[in-house]
Coordinates of C-alpha atoms in Angstrom, one line a residue:
X10 CA -2.9 -0.3 15.1
X11 CA -6.4 -1.6 14.5
X12 CA -7.1 -4.3 12.0
X13 CA -10.3 -6.3 11.3
X14 CA -11.5 -8.8 8.7
X15 CA -15.1 -9.4 7.6
X16 CA -16.6 -12.4 6.0
X17 CA -18.8 -11.4 3.0
X18 CA -22.4 -12.2 2.7
X19 CA -23.4 -15.6 1.4
X20 CA -24.1 -14.4 -2.1
X21 CA -20.5 -13.0 -2.4
X22 CA -18.6 -15.6 -0.3
X23 CA -17.6 -17.8 -3.3
X24 CA -16.1 -14.8 -5.0
X25 CA -14.8 -12.4 -2.3
X26 CA -12.1 -13.7 0.1
X27 CA -12.9 -11.0 2.7
X28 CA -13.2 -7.3 3.5
X29 CA -10.5 -5.8 5.7
X30 CA -10.1 -2.5 7.6
X31 CA -7.0 -1.0 8.9
X32 CA -6.4 2.2 11.0
X33 CA -3.3 3.6 12.5
X34 CA -2.1 6.9 13.9
X35 CA -0.3 9.6 12.0
X36 CA 3.2 8.7 10.6
X37 CA 3.3 5.2 12.2
X38 CA 4.4 3.6 8.9
X39 CA 7.2 6.2 8.5
X40 CA 9.7 3.3 8.2
X41 CA 7.8 1.8 5.3
X42 CA 6.0 -1.5 5.0
X43 CA 6.9 -4.1 2.4
X44 CA 4.1 -5.5 0.2
X45 CA 4.8 -9.0 -1.0
X46 CA 3.0 -10.8 -3.9
X47 CA 0.4 -13.3 -2.5
X48 CA -1.6 -14.3 -5.6
X49 CA -4.6 -12.1 -4.9
X50 CA -5.9 -8.8 -6.3
X51 CA -7.4 -6.1 -4.0
X52 CA -9.4 -2.9 -4.1
X53 CA -8.2 -0.4 -1.4
X54 CA -10.2 2.7 -0.5
X55 CA -8.4 5.3 1.6
X56 CA -10.6 6.9 4.1
X57 CA -7.7 8.8 5.5
X58 CA -4.5 10.0 3.8
X59 CA -3.3 7.8 0.8
X60 CA 0.1 6.1 1.2
X61 CA 3.3 6.7 -0.7
X62 CA 4.3 3.8 -2.9
X63 CA 8.0 3.1 -3.4
X64 CA 9.3 0.8 -6.1
X65 CA 12.7 0.4 -7.7
X66 CA 11.8 2.8 -10.5
X67 CA 9.8 5.6 -8.8
X68 CA 8.0 6.9 -5.8
X69 CA 4.4 8.0 -6.1
X70 CA 1.3 8.7 -4.0
X71 CA -1.3 5.9 -4.4
X72 CA -4.7 7.0 -5.7
X73 CA -7.4 7.5 -3.0
X74 CA -9.2 4.5 -4.6
X75 CA -6.9 2.0 -6.1
X76 CA -6.8 -1.5 -7.6
X77 CA -3.8 -3.7 -7.0
X78 CA -3.4 -6.2 -9.8
X79 CA -1.7 -9.6 -9.7
X80 CA 1.9 -9.0 -8.4
X81 CA 5.1 -10.7 -9.2
X82 CA 7.2 -8.0 -7.6
X83 CA 7.3 -6.4 -4.2
X84 CA 7.0 -2.7 -3.3
X85 CA 6.9 -0.7 -0.2
X86 CA 4.3 1.8 1.2
X87 CA 4.9 4.7 3.6
X88 CA 2.4 6.7 5.6
X89 CA 1.7 10.3 4.6
X90 CA -0.6 11.1 7.5
X91 CA -3.5 9.5 9.3
X92 CA -4.1 6.0 7.9
X93 CA -7.5 4.5 7.5
X94 CA -8.3 2.1 4.7
X95 CA -11.0 -0.4 3.8
X96 CA -10.4 -3.1 1.2
X97 CA -12.0 -5.8 -0.9
X98 CA -9.8 -8.9 -1.3
X99 CA -10.7 -11.2 -4.2
X100 CA -9.7 -14.8 -4.6
X101 CA -7.0 -15.4 -7.2
X102 CA -9.5 -16.6 -9.9
X103 CA -12.5 -14.4 -9.2
X104 CA -11.4 -10.8 -9.7
X105 CA -12.4 -10.9 -13.4
X106 CA -16.0 -11.4 -12.3
X107 CA -16.2 -7.7 -11.2
X108 CA -14.2 -5.9 -13.9
X109 CA -14.3 -5.7 -17.7
X110 CA -10.5 -5.5 -17.8
X111 CA -8.7 -8.9 -17.6
X112 CA -6.3 -9.3 -14.6
X113 CA -3.3 -10.0 -16.9
X114 CA -3.6 -6.4 -18.3
X115 CA -3.0 -5.1 -14.8
X116 CA -0.1 -7.3 -13.7
X117 CA 2.3 -5.6 -11.4
X118 CA 0.2 -2.4 -11.4
X119 CA -1.6 -0.2 -8.9
X120 CA -4.1 1.8 -10.8
X121 CA -6.8 4.4 -10.1
X122 CA -10.1 2.6 -9.5
X123 CA -11.9 5.2 -11.6
X124 CA -10.2 3.8 -14.7
X125 CA -11.9 0.5 -14.0
X126 CA -15.2 1.4 -12.3
X127 CA -15.6 5.0 -13.6
X128 CA -17.5 7.4 -11.5
X129 CA -18.8 4.5 -9.4
X130 CA -15.4 4.5 -7.6
X131 CA -15.8 8.0 -6.3
X132 CA -19.4 7.5 -5.4
X133 CA -18.4 4.4 -3.4
X134 CA -15.8 6.2 -1.5
X135 CA -18.2 9.1 -0.7
X136 CA -20.8 6.6 0.7
X137 CA -18.2 4.9 2.8
X138 CA -16.9 8.1 4.4
X139 CA -20.4 9.1 5.3
X140 CA -21.2 5.9 7.1
X141 CA -20.5 5.9 10.9
X142 CA -20.0 2.2 11.5
X143 CA -17.9 -0.5 9.9
X144 CA -20.9 -2.8 9.5
X145 CA -22.7 -0.1 7.5
X146 CA -19.6 0.3 5.3
X147 CA -19.3 -3.4 4.6
X148 CA -23.0 -3.5 3.7
X149 CA -22.4 -0.7 1.1
X150 CA -19.5 -2.6 -0.4
X151 CA -21.5 -5.8 -0.6
X152 CA -24.4 -4.0 -2.4
X153 CA -22.0 -2.4 -4.8
X154 CA -20.2 -5.6 -5.6
X155 CA -23.4 -7.5 -6.2
X156 CA -24.4 -4.8 -8.7
X157 CA -21.0 -5.4 -10.5
X158 CA -21.0 -9.2 -10.4
X159 CA -20.9 -10.7 -13.9
X160 CA -22.2 -14.1 -14.9
X161 CA -20.1 -16.9 -13.5
X162 CA -18.8 -19.2 -16.2
X163 CA -18.0 -22.8 -15.6
X164 CA -14.3 -22.1 -16.1
X165 CA -14.3 -20.0 -12.8
X166 CA -15.7 -23.0 -10.9
X167 CA -13.1 -25.2 -12.5
X168 CA -10.3 -22.8 -11.5
X169 CA -11.7 -22.8 -8.0
X170 CA -10.8 -26.5 -7.7
X171 CA -7.4 -26.1 -9.4
X172 CA -6.4 -23.2 -7.2
X173 CA -7.3 -25.3 -4.1
X174 CA -5.3 -28.2 -5.5
X175 CA -2.2 -26.0 -5.8
X176 CA -2.6 -24.6 -2.3
X177 CA -3.2 -28.1 -0.8
X178 CA 0.0 -29.3 -2.5
X179 CA 1.9 -26.1 -1.4
X180 CA 2.8 -25.1 -4.9
X181 CA 4.3 -28.4 -5.7
X182 CA 1.9 -29.6 -8.4
X183 CA 3.4 -29.8 -11.9
X184 CA 1.5 -28.2 -14.7
X185 CA 1.3 -31.5 -16.6
X186 CA -0.2 -33.2 -13.5
X187 CA -2.9 -30.5 -13.2
X188 CA -3.7 -30.6 -16.9
X189 CA -4.0 -34.4 -16.9
X190 CA -6.3 -34.4 -13.9
X191 CA -8.7 -32.0 -15.4
X192 CA -8.5 -33.3 -19.0
X193 CA -7.0 -30.3 -20.6
X194 CA -3.8 -29.3 -22.5
X195 CA -1.1 -27.4 -20.7
X196 CA -1.7 -24.6 -23.2
X197 CA -5.4 -24.3 -22.3
X198 CA -4.5 -24.3 -18.6
X199 CA -2.0 -21.4 -19.2
X200 CA -4.8 -19.5 -21.1
X201 CA -7.2 -20.0 -18.2
X202 CA -4.7 -18.7 -15.7
X203 CA -3.8 -15.7 -17.9
X204 CA -7.4 -14.8 -18.4
X205 CA -8.7 -15.2 -14.9
X206 CA -5.7 -15.0 -12.5
X207 CA -3.3 -12.8 -14.5
X208 CA -0.4 -15.1 -13.8
X209 CA 1.0 -18.3 -15.2
X210 CA 0.4 -21.5 -13.3
X211 CA 4.1 -21.7 -12.6
X212 CA 4.3 -18.1 -11.3
X213 CA 1.2 -18.7 -9.1
X214 CA 2.6 -21.9 -7.7
X215 CA 5.9 -20.2 -6.9
X216 CA 4.0 -17.6 -4.9
X217 CA 2.0 -20.2 -3.0
X218 CA 5.2 -22.1 -2.2
X219 CA 6.8 -19.0 -0.7
X220 CA 3.6 -18.0 1.2
X221 CA 3.7 -21.1 3.3
X222 CA 7.0 -20.0 4.8
X223 CA 5.1 -17.4 6.9
X224 CA 3.6 -20.1 9.0
X225 CA 6.4 -22.7 8.7
X226 CA 8.9 -20.2 10.1
X227 CA 7.5 -20.8 13.6
X228 CA 8.4 -24.5 13.3
X229 CA 11.9 -24.1 11.9
X230 CA 15.0 -23.7 14.0
X231 CA 16.9 -22.1 11.1
X232 CA 16.4 -20.7 7.6
X233 CA 18.0 -23.8 6.2
X234 CA 15.4 -25.9 8.0
X235 CA 12.7 -23.5 6.8
X236 CA 13.8 -24.0 3.2
X237 CA 13.4 -27.8 3.5
X238 CA 10.1 -27.6 5.3
X239 CA 8.8 -25.5 2.4
X240 CA 10.1 -28.1 -0.1
X241 CA 12.7 -26.0 -1.8
X242 CA 15.3 -28.2 -3.4
X243 CA 18.1 -26.5 -1.6
X244 CA 19.1 -23.3 0.2
X245 CA 20.0 -21.4 -3.0
X246 CA 16.6 -22.2 -4.5
X247 CA 15.0 -20.7 -1.4
X248 CA 17.2 -17.6 -1.6
X249 CA 16.3 -17.0 -5.2
X250 CA 12.6 -17.4 -4.6
X251 CA 12.8 -15.0 -1.6
X252 CA 14.7 -12.4 -3.6
X253 CA 12.3 -12.6 -6.5
X254 CA 9.2 -12.0 -4.4
X255 CA 10.5 -9.7 -1.6
X256 CA 13.6 -8.1 -3.1
X257 CA 15.5 -9.3 0.0
X258 CA 17.5 -12.4 1.1
X259 CA 15.7 -14.7 3.6
X260 CA 18.0 -13.5 6.4
X261 CA 17.0 -9.9 5.6
X262 CA 13.3 -10.5 5.0
X263 CA 12.6 -12.7 8.1
X264 CA 14.3 -10.2 10.4
X265 CA 12.4 -7.1 9.5
X266 CA 9.3 -5.8 11.3
X267 CA 6.2 -6.0 9.1
X268 CA 3.2 -5.3 11.3
X269 CA 0.6 -5.0 8.6
X270 CA 1.9 -8.0 6.6
X271 CA 1.8 -10.1 9.8
X272 CA -2.0 -9.5 10.2
X273 CA -2.6 -11.1 6.8
X274 CA -0.5 -14.2 7.5
X275 CA -1.8 -15.3 10.9
X276 CA -2.9 -18.9 11.1
X277 CA -6.5 -17.8 11.8
X278 CA -6.6 -15.0 9.2
X279 CA -9.2 -15.1 6.5
X280 CA -6.9 -13.2 4.2
X281 CA -4.2 -15.9 4.4
X282 CA -4.5 -17.9 1.2
X283 CA -3.8 -21.2 2.9
X284 CA -7.1 -20.9 4.8
X285 CA -8.9 -20.8 1.5
X286 CA -8.3 -24.5 0.8
X287 CA -10.5 -26.8 2.9

């Protein structure tokens, strides 16, 4: 398995979390890999064979170029052949700067990128396939994104601070506290999150609280201790949160092998959302 992350150019750094590239041999994800909500949207372009996506309701083949909207539900992916993909990972509040469609309209969806970027999606994939090096591919993605970048309104800069506050406080900030700090009503805060993040502040905070467990698990001697380190009120609260976001109990989830997921949650990973707040 090969995995690499790339920091975007300075002009994109405030709006793009990172680019990542993944390659693995044929059928090595045959046992399926769980995808867990993390508060971010992504564009994934398959340079090899697209993956099979499995949810509770159906099993489909992902589009060659796809957009993953804000998730509240998990799903699994399974390899259909030789895997190679390159992705654009947005910050929770910046994806709306590159698309005309608001994130909330794409919640819990994986859609064909052509529906959002038109023929530009197919052109972009063709350019990437033709480039021999990863550095050249990243340069193409950067030029394309700069051409798509919309004007940045003050609300996005405000949300940048709010998102960092929520991450710093590990999802423990009350909506009323955030609203009071930034001089807005809770209703207006809800509207901002809906428009730019696609999730409610409460749902986003719930994701952030659970995301911290991926690092805290290395400090905990048991799942009960992990639940308290992550500031859950009790074990049953932790179990409910885990089932909502992974479809599994904590005992099941923290005992399965998730090689791709683990790349995104390393303490030094750019992709890991906790490394966004500084």
